[in-house]
Short mmCIF file of C-alpha atoms in Angstrom, two decimals:
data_model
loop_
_atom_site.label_atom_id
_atom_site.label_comp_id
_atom_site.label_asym_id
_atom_site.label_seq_id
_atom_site.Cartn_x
_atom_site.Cartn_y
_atom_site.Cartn_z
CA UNK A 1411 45.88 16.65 9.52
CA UNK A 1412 43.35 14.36 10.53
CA UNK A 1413 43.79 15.44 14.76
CA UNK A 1414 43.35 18.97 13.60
CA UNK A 1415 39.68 17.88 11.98
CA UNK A 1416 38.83 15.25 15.00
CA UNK A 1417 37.27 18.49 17.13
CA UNK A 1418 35.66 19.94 13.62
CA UNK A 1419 34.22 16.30 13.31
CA UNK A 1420 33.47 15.76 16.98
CA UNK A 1421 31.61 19.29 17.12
CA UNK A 1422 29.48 18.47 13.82
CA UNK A 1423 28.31 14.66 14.96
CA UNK A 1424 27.26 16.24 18.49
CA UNK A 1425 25.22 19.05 16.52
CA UNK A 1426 21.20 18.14 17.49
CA UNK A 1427 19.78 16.00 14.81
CA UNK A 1428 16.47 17.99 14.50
CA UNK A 1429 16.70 18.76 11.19
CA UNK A 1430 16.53 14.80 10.08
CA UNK A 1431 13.35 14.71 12.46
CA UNK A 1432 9.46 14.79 11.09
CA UNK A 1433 7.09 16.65 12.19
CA UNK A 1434 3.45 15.54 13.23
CA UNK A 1435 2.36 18.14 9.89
CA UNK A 1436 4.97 17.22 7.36
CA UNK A 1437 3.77 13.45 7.90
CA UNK A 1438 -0.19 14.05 8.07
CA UNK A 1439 0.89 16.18 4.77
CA UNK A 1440 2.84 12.41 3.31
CA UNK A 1441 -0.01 10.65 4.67
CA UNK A 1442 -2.72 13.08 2.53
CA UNK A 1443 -0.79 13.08 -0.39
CA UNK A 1444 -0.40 9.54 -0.36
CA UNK A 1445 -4.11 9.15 -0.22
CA UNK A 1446 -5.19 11.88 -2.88
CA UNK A 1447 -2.93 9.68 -5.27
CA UNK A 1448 -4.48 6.49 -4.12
CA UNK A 1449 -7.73 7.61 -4.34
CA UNK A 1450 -6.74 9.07 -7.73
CA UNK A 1451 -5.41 5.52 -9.30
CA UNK A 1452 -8.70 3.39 -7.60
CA UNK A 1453 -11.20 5.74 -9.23
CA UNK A 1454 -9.52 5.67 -12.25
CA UNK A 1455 -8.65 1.94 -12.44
CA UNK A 1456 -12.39 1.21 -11.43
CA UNK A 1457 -13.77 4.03 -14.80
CA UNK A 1458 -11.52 2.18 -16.88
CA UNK A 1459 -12.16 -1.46 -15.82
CA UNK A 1460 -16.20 -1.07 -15.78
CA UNK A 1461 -15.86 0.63 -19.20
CA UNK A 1462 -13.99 -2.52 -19.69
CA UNK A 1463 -16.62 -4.70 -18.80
CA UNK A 1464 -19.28 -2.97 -20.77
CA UNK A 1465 -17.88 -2.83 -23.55
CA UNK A 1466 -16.62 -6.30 -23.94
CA UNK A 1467 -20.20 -7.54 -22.65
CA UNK A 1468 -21.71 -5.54 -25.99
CA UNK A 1469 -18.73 -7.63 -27.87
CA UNK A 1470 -19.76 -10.45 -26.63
CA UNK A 1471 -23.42 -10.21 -27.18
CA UNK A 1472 -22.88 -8.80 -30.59
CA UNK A 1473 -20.11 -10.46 -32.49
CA UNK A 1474 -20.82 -14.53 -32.69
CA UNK A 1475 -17.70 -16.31 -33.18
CA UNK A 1476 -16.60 -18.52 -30.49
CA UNK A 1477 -12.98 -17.04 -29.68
CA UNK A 1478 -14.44 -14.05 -29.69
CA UNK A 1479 -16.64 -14.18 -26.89
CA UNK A 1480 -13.90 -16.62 -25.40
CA UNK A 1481 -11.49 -13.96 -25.12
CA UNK A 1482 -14.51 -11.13 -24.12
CA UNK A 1483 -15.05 -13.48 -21.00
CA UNK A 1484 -11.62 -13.74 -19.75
CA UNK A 1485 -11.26 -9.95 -20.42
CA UNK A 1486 -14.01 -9.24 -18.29
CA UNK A 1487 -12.72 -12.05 -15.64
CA UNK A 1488 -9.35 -10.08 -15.74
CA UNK A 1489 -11.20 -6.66 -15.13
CA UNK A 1490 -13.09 -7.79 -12.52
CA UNK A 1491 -9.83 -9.51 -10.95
CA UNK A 1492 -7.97 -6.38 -10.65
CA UNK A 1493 -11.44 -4.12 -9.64
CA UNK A 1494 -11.41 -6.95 -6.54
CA UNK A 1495 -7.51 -6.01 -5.65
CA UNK A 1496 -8.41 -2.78 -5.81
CA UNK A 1497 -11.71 -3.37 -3.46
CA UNK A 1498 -8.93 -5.32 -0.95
CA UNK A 1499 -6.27 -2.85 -0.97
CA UNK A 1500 -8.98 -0.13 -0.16
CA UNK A 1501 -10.40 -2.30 2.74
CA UNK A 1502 -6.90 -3.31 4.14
CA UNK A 1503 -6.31 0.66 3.89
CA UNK A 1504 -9.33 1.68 5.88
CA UNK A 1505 -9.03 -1.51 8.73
CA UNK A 1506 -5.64 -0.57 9.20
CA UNK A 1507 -6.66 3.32 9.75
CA UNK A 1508 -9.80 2.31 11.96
CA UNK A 1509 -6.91 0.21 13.95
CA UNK A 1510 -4.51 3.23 13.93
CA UNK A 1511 -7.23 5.99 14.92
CA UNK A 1512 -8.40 3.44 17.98
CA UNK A 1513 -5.14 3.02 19.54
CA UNK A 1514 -3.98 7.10 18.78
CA UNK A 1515 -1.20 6.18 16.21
CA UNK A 1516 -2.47 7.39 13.17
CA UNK A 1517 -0.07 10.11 13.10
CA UNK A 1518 3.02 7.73 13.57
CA UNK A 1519 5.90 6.82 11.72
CA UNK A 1520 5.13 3.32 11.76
CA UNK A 1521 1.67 3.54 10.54
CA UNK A 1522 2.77 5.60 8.26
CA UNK A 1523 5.84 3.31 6.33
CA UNK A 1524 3.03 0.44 7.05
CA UNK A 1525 0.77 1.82 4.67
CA UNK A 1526 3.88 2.56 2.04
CA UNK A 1527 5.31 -1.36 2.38
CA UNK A 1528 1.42 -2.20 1.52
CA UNK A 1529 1.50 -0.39 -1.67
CA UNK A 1530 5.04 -1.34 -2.25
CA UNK A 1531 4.03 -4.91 -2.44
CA UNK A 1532 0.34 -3.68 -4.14
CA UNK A 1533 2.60 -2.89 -7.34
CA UNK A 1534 5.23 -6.00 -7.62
CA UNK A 1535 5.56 -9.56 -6.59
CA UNK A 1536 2.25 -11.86 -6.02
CA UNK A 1537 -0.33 -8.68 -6.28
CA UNK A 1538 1.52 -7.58 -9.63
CA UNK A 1539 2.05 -10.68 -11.34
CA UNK A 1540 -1.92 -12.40 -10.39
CA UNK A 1541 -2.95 -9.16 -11.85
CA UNK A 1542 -0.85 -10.15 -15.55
CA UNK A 1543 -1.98 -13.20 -15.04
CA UNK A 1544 -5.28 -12.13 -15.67
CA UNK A 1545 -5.25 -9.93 -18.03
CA UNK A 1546 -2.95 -11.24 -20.77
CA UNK A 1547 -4.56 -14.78 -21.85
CA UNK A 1548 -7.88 -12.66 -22.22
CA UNK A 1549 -6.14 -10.41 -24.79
CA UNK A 1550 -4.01 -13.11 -26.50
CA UNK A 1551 -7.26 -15.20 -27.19
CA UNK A 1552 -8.79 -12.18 -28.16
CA UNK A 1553 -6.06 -11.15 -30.50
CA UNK A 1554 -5.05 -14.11 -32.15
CA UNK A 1555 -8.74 -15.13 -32.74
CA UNK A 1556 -10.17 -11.88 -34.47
CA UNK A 1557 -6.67 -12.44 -36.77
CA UNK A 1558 -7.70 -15.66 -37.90
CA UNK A 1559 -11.46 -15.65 -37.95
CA UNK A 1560 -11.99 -11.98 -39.76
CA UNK A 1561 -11.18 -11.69 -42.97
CA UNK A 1562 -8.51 -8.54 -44.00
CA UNK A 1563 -9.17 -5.86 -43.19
CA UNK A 1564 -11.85 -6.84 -39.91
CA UNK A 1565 -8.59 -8.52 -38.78
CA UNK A 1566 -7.36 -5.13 -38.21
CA UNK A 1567 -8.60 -5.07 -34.91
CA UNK A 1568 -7.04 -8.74 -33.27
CA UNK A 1569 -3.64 -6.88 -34.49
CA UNK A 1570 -4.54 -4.15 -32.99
CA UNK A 1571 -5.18 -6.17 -29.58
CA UNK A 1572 -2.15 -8.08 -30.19
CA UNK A 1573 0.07 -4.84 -30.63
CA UNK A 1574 -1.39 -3.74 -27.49
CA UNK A 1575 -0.83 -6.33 -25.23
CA UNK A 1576 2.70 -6.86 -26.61
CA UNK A 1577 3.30 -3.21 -25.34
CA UNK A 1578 1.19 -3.87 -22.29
CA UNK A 1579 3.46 -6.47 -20.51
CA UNK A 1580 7.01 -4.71 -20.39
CA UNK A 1581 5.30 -1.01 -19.90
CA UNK A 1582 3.10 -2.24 -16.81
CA UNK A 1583 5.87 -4.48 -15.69
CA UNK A 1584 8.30 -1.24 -15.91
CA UNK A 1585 5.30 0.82 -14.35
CA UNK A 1586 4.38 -0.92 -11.68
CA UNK A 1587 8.19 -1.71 -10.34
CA UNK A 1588 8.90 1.97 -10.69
CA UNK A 1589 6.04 2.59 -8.34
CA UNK A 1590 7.43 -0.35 -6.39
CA UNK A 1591 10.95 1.00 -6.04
CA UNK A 1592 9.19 5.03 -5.52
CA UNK A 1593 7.53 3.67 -2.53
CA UNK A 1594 10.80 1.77 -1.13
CA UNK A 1595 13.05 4.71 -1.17
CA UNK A 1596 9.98 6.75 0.56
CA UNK A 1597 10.38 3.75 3.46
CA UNK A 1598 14.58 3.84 3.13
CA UNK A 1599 13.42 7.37 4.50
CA UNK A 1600 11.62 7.38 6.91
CA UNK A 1601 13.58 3.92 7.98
CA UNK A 1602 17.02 6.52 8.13
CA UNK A 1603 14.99 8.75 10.79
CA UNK A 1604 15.04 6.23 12.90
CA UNK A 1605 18.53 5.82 13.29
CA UNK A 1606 20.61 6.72 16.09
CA UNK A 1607 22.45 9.90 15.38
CA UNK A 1608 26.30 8.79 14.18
#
């Protein structure tokens, strides 16, 4: 049985592998999609983080207790940690394309998976974690000093804070390692077109 499918098998591995193949289009098409959804998640990280800012600079301004305005400031450090990761990615982004567009590979595969490993690792490991790092002490001094320094019900709010960052840490974590993992089958792609046909 299995002489009478070697030809069968013979004829379909010496078919031409075209098909797996990528065009110039298809990948300037990756390539723009992969920026329209960058430049989707900076602008809105950067609304949301100087909203951030302002707002916790009116807290602390107004509100006079001590924790308070302790956990406003590392808020505010946290926000403007993760608006400076953002600045860096975006400036590693556009070095890397003035590099690519000077030597003529901007349209490559390798430029290509090099700008989906430096997301990969923008959403996991060091980047990720720094980011947590933070942002959560901010919040938890934030939190746990409105609860004990307002009386019920002005307390409402550090349980609010608290509830929040208690579902902040396992949603981003599960977020951002989804995005992670996204980007590293998008590479196990492109990584398989580069194989020798079987």
């Amino acid at each position: 049985m299995s002489s009478d499918n070697s030809p069968l098998c013979n004829l379909w591995q010496s078919q031409p592998q075209e098909s797996f193949q990528m065009s110039v289009e298809e990948l300037r098409k990756k390539r723009k999609r992969l920026h329209r959804g960058l430049l989707i998640r900076d602008s809105t990280v950067w609304i949301i983080c100087l909203f951030e800012i302002a707002w916790f600079a009116y807290v602390l301004v107004v509100v006079p207790q001590l924790v308070v305005r302790i956990g406003s400031v590392l808020i505010m450090l946290g926000m403007a940690f993760l608006n400076g990761q953002i600045w860096l990615d975006q400036r590693r982004r556009r070095k890397s394309q003035e590099r690519a567009e000077a030597s003529g590979n901007v349209n490559s595969l390798d430029f290509f998976r090099s700008e989906l490993v430096r997301q990969r690792e923008f959403h996991r490991g060091l980047w990720f974690w720094s980011r947590m790092a933070m942002l959560i002490p901010g919040m938890l001094v934030l939190s746990i000093g409105a609860i004990f320094v307002f009386p019920w019900p002005d307390n409402l709010v550090g349980y609010s804070v608290a509830s929040v960052t208690a579902i902040l840490i396992p949603v981003a974590s599960w977020l951002n390692l989804s995005q992670s993992r996204n980007y590293q089958r998008q590479i196990d792609a492109l990584d398989a077109l580069k194989l020798p046909p079987a």
